GROMACS .gro file of C-alpha atoms in nm:
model
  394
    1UNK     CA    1  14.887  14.466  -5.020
    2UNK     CA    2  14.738  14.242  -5.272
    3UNK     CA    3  14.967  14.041  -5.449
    4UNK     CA    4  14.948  13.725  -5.314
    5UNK     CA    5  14.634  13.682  -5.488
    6UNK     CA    6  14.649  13.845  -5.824
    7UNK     CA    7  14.792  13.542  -5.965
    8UNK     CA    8  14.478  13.350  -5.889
    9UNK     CA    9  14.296  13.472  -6.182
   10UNK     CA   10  14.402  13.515  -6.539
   11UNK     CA   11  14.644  13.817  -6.519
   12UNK     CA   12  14.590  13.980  -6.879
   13UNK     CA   13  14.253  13.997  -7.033
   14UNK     CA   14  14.327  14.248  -7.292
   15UNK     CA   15  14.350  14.176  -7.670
   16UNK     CA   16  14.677  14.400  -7.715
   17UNK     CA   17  14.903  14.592  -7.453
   18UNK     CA   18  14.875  14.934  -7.714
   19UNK     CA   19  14.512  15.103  -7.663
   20UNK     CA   20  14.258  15.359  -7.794
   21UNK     CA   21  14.021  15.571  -7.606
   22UNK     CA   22  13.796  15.761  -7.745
   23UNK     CA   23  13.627  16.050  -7.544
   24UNK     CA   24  13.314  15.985  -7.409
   25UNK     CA   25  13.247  16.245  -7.181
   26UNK     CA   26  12.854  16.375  -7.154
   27UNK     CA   27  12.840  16.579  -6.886
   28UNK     CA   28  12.780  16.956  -6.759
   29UNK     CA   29  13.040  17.181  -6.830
   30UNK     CA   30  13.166  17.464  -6.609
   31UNK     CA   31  12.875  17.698  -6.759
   32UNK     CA   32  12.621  17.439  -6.737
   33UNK     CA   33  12.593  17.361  -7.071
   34UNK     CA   34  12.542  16.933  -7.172
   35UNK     CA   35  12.869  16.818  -7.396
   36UNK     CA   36  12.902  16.510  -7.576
   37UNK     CA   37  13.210  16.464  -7.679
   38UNK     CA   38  13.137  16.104  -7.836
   39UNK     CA   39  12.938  16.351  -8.100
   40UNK     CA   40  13.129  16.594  -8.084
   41UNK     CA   41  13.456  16.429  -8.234
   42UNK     CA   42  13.240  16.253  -8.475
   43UNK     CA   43  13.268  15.885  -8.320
   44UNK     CA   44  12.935  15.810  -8.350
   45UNK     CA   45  12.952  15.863  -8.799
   46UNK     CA   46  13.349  15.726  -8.818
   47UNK     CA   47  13.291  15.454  -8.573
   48UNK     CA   48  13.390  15.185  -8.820
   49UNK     CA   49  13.668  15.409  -8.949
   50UNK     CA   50  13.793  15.489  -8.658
   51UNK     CA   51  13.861  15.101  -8.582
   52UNK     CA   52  13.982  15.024  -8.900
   53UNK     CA   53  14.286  15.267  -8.855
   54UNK     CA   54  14.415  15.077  -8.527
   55UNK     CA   55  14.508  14.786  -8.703
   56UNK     CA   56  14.842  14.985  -8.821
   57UNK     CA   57  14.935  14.992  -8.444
   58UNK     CA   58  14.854  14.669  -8.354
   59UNK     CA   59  14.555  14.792  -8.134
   60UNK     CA   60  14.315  14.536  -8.034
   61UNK     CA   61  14.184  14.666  -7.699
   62UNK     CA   62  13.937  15.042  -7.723
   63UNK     CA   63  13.770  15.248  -7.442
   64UNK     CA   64  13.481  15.345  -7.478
   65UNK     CA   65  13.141  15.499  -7.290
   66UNK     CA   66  12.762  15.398  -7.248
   67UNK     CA   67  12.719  15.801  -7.183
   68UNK     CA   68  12.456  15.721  -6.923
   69UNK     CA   69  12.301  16.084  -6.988
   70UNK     CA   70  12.206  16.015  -7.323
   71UNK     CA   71  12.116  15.611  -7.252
   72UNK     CA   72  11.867  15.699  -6.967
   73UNK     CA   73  11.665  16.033  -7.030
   74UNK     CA   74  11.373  15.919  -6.855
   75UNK     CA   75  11.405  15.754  -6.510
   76UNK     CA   76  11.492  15.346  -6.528
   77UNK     CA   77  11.399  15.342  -6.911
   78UNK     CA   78  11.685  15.297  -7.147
   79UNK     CA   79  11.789  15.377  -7.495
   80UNK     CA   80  12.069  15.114  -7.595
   81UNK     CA   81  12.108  15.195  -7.949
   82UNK     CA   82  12.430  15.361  -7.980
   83UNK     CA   83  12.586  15.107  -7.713
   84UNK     CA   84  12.443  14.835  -7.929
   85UNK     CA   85  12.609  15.019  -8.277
   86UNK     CA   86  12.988  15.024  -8.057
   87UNK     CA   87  12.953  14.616  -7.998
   88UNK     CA   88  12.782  14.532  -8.355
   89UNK     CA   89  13.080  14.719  -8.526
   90UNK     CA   90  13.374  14.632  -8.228
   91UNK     CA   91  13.265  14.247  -8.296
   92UNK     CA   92  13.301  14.265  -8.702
   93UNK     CA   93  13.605  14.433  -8.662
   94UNK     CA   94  13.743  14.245  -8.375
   95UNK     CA   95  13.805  14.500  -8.163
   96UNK     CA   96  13.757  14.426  -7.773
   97UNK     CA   97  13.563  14.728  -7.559
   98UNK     CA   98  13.657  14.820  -7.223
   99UNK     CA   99  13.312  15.029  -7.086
  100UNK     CA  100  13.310  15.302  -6.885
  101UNK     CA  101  12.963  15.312  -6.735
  102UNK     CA  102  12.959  15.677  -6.640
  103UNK     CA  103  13.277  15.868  -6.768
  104UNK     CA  104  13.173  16.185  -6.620
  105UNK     CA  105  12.803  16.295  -6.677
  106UNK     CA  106  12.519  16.179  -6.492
  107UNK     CA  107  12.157  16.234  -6.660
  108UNK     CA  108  11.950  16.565  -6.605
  109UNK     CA  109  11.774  16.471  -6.320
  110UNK     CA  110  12.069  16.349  -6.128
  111UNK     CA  111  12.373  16.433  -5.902
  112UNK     CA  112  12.592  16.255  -5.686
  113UNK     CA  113  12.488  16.404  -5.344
  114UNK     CA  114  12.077  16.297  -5.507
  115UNK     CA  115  11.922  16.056  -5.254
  116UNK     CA  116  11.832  15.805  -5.508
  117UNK     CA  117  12.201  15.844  -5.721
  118UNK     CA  118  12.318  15.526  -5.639
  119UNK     CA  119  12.032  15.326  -5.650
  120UNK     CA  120  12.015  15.449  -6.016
  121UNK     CA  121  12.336  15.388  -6.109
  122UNK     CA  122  12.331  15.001  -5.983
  123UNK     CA  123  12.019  14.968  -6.207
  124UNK     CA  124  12.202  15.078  -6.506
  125UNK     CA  125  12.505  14.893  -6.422
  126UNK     CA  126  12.302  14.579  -6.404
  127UNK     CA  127  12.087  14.663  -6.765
  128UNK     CA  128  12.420  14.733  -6.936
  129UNK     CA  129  12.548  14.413  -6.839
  130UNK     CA  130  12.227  14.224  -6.952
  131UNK     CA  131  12.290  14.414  -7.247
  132UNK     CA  132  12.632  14.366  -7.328
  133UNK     CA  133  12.599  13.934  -7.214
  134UNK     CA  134  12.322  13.916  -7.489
  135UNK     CA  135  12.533  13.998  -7.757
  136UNK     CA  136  12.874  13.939  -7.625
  137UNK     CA  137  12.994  13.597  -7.609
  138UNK     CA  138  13.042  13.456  -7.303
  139UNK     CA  139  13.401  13.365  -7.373
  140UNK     CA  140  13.497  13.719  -7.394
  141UNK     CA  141  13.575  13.911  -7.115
  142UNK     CA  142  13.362  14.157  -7.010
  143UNK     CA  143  13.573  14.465  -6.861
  144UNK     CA  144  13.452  14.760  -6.687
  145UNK     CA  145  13.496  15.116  -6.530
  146UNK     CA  146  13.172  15.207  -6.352
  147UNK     CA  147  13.311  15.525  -6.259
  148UNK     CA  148  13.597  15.697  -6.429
  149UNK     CA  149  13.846  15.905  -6.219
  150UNK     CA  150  13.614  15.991  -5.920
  151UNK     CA  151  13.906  16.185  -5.736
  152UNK     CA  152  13.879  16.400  -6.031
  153UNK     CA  153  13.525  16.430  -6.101
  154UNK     CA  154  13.467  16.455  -5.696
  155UNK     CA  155  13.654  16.761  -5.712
  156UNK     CA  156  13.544  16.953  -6.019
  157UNK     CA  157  13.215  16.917  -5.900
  158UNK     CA  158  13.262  16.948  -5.537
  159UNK     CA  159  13.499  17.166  -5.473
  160UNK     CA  160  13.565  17.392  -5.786
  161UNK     CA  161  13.237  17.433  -5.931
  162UNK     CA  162  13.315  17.301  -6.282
  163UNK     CA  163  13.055  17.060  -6.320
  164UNK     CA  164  12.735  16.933  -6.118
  165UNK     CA  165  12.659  16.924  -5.821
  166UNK     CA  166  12.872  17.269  -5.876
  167UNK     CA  167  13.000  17.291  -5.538
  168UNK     CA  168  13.247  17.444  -5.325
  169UNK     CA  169  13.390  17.263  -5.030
  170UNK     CA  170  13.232  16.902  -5.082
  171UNK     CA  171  13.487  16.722  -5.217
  172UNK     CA  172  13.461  16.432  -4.996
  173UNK     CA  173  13.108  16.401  -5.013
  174UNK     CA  174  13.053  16.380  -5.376
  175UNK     CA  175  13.333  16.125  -5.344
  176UNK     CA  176  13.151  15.937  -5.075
  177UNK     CA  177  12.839  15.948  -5.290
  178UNK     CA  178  13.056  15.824  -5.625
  179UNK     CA  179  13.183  15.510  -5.455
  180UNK     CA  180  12.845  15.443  -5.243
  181UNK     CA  181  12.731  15.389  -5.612
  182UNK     CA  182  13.019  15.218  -5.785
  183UNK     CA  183  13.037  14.989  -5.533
  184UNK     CA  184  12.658  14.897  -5.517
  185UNK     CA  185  12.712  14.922  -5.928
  186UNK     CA  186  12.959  14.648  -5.902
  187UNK     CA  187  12.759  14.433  -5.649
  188UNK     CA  188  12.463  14.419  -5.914
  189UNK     CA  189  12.686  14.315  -6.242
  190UNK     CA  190  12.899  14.033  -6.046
  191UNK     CA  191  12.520  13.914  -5.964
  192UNK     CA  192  12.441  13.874  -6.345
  193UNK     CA  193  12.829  13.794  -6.474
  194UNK     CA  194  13.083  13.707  -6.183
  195UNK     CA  195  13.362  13.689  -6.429
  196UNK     CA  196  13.296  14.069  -6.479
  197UNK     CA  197  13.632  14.237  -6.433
  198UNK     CA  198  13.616  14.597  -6.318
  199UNK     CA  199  13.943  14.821  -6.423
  200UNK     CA  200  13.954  15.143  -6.177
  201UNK     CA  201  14.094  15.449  -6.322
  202UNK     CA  202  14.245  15.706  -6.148
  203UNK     CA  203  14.452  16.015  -6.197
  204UNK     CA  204  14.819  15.903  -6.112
  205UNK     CA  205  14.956  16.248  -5.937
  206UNK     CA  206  15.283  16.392  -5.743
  207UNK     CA  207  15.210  16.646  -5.572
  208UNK     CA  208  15.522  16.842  -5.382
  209UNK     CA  209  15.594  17.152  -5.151
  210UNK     CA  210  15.884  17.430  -5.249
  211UNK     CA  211  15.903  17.519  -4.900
  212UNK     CA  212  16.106  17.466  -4.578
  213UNK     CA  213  15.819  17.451  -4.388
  214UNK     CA  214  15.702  17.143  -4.240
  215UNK     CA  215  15.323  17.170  -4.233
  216UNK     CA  216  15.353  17.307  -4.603
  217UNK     CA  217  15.538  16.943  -4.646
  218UNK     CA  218  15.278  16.769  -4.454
  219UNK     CA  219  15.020  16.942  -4.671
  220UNK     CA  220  15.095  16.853  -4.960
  221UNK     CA  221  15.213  16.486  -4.885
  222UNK     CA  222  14.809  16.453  -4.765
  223UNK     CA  223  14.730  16.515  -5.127
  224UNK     CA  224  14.958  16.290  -5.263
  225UNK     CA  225  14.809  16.001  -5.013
  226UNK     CA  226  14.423  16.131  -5.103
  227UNK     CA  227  14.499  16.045  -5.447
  228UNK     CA  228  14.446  15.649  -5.349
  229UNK     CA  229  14.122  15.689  -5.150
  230UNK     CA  230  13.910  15.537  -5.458
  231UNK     CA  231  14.147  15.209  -5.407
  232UNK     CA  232  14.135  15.266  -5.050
  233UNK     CA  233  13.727  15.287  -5.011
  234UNK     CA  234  13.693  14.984  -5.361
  235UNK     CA  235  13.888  14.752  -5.153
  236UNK     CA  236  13.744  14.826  -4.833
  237UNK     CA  237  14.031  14.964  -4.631
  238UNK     CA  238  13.868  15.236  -4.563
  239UNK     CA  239  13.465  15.352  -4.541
  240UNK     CA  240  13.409  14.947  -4.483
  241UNK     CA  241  13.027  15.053  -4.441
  242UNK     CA  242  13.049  15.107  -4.860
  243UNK     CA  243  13.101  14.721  -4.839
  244UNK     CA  244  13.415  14.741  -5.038
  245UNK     CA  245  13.625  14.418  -5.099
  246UNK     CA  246  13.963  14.325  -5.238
  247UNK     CA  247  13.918  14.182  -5.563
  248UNK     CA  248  13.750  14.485  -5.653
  249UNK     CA  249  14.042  14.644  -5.675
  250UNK     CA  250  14.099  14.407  -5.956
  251UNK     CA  251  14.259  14.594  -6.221
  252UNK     CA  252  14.437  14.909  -6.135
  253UNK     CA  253  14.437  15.163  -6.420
  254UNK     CA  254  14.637  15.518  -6.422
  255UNK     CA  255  14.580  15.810  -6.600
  256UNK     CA  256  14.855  15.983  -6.645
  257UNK     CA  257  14.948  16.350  -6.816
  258UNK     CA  258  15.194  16.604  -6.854
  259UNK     CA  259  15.034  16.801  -6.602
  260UNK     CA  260  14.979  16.570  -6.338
  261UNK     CA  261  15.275  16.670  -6.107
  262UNK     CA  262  15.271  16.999  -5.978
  263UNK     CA  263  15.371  17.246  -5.661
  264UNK     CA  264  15.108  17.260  -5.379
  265UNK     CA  265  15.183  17.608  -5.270
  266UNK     CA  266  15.152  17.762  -5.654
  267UNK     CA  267  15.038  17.506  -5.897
  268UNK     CA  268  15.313  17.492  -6.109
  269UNK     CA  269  15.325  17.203  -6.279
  270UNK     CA  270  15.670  17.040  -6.270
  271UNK     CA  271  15.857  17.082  -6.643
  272UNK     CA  272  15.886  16.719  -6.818
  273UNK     CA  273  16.147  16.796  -7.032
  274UNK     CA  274  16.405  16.960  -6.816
  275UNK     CA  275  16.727  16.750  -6.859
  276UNK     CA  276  16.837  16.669  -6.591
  277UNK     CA  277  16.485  16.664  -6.407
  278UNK     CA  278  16.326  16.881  -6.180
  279UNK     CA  279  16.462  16.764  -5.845
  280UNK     CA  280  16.112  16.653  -5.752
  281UNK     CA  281  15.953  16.514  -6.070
  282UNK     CA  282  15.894  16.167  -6.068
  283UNK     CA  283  15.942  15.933  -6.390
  284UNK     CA  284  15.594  15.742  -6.521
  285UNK     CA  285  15.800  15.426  -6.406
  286UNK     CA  286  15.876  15.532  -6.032
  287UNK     CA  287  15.531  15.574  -5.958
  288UNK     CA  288  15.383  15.308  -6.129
  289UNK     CA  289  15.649  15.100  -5.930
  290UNK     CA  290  15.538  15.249  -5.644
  291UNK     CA  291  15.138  15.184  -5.735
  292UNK     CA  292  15.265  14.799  -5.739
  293UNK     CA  293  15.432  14.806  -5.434
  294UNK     CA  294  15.136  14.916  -5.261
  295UNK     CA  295  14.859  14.704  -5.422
  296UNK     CA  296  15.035  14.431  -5.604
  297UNK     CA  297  14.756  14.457  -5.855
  298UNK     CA  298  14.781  14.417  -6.267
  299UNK     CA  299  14.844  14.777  -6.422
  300UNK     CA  300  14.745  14.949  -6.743
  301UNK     CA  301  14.817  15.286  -6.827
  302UNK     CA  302  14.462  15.384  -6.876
  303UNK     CA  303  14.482  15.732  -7.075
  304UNK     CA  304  14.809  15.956  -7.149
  305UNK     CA  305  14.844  16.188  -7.458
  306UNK     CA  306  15.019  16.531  -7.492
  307UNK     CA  307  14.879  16.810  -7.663
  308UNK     CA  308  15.007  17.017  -7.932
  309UNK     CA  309  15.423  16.992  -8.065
  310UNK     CA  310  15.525  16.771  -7.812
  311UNK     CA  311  15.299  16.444  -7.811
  312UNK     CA  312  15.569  16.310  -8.009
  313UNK     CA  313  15.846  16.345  -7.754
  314UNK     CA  314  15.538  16.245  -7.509
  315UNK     CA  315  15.503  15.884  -7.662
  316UNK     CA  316  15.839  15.804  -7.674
  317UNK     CA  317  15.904  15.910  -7.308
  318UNK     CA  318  15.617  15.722  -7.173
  319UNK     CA  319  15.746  15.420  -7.461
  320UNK     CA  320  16.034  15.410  -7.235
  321UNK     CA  321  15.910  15.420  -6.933
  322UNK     CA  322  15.671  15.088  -7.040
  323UNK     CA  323  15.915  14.924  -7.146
  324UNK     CA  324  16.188  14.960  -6.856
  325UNK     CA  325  15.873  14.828  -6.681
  326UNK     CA  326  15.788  14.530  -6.876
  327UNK     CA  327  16.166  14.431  -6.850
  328UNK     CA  328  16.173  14.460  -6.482
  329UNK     CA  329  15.885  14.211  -6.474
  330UNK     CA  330  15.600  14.436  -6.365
  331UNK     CA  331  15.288  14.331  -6.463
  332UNK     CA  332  15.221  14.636  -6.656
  333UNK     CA  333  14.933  14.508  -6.941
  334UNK     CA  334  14.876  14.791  -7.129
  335UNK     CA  335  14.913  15.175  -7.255
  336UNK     CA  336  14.573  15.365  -7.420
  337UNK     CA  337  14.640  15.652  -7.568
  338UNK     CA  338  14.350  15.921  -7.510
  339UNK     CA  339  14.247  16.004  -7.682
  340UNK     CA  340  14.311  15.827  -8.013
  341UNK     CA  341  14.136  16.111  -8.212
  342UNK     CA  342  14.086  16.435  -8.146
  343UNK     CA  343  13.912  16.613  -7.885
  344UNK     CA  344  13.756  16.975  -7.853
  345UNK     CA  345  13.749  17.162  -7.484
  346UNK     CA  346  13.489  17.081  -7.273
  347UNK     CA  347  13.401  17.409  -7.182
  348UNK     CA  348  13.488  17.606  -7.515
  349UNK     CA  349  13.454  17.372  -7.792
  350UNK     CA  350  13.535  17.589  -8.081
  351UNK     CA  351  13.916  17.478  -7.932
  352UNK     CA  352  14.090  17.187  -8.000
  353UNK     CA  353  14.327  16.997  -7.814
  354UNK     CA  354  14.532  16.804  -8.060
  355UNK     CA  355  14.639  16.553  -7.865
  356UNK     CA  356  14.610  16.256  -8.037
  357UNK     CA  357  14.708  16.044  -8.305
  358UNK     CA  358  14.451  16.209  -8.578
  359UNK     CA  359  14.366  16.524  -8.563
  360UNK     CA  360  14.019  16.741  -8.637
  361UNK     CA  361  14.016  17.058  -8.819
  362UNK     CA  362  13.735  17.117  -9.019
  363UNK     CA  363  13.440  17.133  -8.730
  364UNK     CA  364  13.230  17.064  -9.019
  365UNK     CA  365  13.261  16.758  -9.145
  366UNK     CA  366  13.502  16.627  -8.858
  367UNK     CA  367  13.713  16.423  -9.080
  368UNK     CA  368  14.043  16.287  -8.964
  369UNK     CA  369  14.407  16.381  -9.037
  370UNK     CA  370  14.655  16.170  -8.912
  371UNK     CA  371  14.987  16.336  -8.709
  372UNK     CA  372  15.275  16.201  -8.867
  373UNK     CA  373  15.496  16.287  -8.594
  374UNK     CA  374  15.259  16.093  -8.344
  375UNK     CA  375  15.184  15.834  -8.596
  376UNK     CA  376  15.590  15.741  -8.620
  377UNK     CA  377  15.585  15.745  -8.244
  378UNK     CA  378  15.314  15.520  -8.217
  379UNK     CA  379  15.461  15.266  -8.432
  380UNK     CA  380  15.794  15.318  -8.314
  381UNK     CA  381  15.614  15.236  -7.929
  382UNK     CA  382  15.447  14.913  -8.101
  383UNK     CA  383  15.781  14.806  -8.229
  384UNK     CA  384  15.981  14.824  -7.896
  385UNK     CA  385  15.744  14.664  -7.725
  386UNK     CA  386  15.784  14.378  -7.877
  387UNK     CA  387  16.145  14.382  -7.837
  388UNK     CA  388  16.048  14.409  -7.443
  389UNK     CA  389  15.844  14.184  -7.404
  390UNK     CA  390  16.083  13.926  -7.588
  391UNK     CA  391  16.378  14.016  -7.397
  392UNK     CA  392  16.137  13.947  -7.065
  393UNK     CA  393  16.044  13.631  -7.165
  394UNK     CA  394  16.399  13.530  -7.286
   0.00000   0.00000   0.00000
């Protein structure tokens, strides 16, 4: 659709093609209850820490999150501090920040389907910015997610009641709602920096039917297409009153997990490891073929992890899979493993997921233990891809 003109600007902005994310999410959780996550892991006392130990992976390039809940607690007034703390200790250590804007919460006062939601979030989206440009050379790119995963947020919150606006049935309109304000959120930061690049993330989903019946097919093929209305509605395809455009479907980033194929009809999530495959899984590297196909657009994987025994096996599947990409000269720019340290549950966070690369044990003082298994895969991922990217160029 797009790629004819993706070559018009520089293609890869990001300091390395290995990532870190580290969770940021702030919202309400399925009992109503206000997590913070960036807290919660202790990211806010090992921030420096935490950066120091990419440099063993060659990481470069970090998401992170504003956590708009905790940067605006009273209406248009905000509280930069901790924002200011992530680019102070990101520029000594020379790490670069991609921003999520709102990962998932929204402040107390606020939903999506609130009158005034998007004309809040534009504000904020245009102080950040201000922000970030008065400390952050102008040299440096300045990358951004306003909104992260709104086909996932839009239905915990509308249709599932696991976070606000805790509804059932209004899945499209708290996804109308989302992009009404991304979109008027990227309007006001290309007004202060129009080299801003904006990074979409998205769940990156296959969804199939185990019946014989052709509206079961049709069914679940729908939810397969749904999963691109975000792109659809950013680049104005679709909902062309939201005043979408093309390049704002500038950088096109997936986020991608073990459970993210699955049966329509009972939710089973298609097995990974079966050898051969399930007859309807889907490698990482079909569909992010097929993402390319149908935008043309640059593409990072924008979170994957595994939790538990098998992260190891995990990294070195989706290892492959980047670098049978790379080869085949897709502009795949990077993989971020989220996240980098360890994560409790959202909505019981006495558990923890043990997903990533360090892990958390003592809830206490939150100090980190580095995986060995995932730790070998990691490197063993860092070393292959520059084997890839050498045999490309060759």
């Amino acid at each position: 659709m797009y790629r004819e003109c993706f070559l018009d600007k520089k293609i890869d902005p990001f300091n390395s093609f290995l990532m870190a994310g580290f969770e940021c999410a702030d919202h309400q959780n399925a009992f109503g209850d206000r997590v913070d996550l960036y807290r919660a892991s202790g990211h806010d006392i090992y921030l420096a820490n935490d950066y120091e130990q990419l440099s063993r992976f060659h990481i470069k390039t970090v998401r992170e999150g504003i956590r708009w809940s905790s940067v605006e607690t009273i209406p248009y007034q905000y509280d930069w501090t901790e924002v200011e703390n992530i680019i102070r200790v990101s520029q000594e250590k020379g790490i670069q920040v991609i921003w999520d804007i709102c990962h998932f919460g929204y402040p107390d006062d606020l939903t999506p389907l609130h009158p005034m939601f998007a004309r809040r979030f534009s504000h904020l989206c245009s102080e950040f910015v201000k922000k970030a440009r008065s400390i952050v050379p102008i040299n440096q790119p300045l990358i951004v997610t306003p909104i992260n995963e709104v086909s996932f947020i839009s239905w915990l919150g509308g249709d599932v009641r696991g976070t606000s606006p805790y509804c059932i049935g209004q899945g499209w309109e708290v996804k109308y709602a989302l992009m009404k304000a991304y979109i008027e959120g990227i309007e006001m930061m290309k007004l202060i920096d129009p080299s801003l690049r904006i990074m979409v993330t998205e769940p990156l989903v296959n969804i199939v039917s185990n019946s014989q019946d052709p509206l079961d097919i049709l069914k679940a093929n729908k939810k397969n297409i749904e999963q691109f209305q975000v792109h659809d509605i950013l680049s104005g395809a679709i909902c062309p009153e939201l005043r979408g455009k093309p390049e704002y479907l500038d950088l096109i980033g997936v986020n991608y997990y073990y459970n993210n194929q699955w049966i329509n009809e009972t939710h089973e999530v298609l097995p990974w490891t079966d050898n051969p495959p399930h007859p309807t899984y889907k490698s990482l590297q079909t569909q992010i073929e097929n993402v390319f196909v149908k935008y043309g657009r640059p593409i990072i994987i924008s979170e994957t992890s595994h939790p538990g025994d098998d992260r190891k096996k995990w990294i070195e599947s989706v290892a492959t899979d980047c670098c049978r990409l790379l080869q085949s000269g897709i502009p795949l720019l990077g993989c971020c493993i989220y996240p980098f340290i360890d994560r409790p549950d959202w909505d019981n966070l006495s558990h923890w997921h043990h997903s990533g690369i360090y892990d958390i044990y003592d809830p206490i003082t939150l100090s980190r233990e580095i995986n060995v298994d995932a730790q070998q895969a990691l490197k063993n991922f860092s070393n292959a891809l520059r084997l890839s990217v050498s045999v490309h160029h060759k």
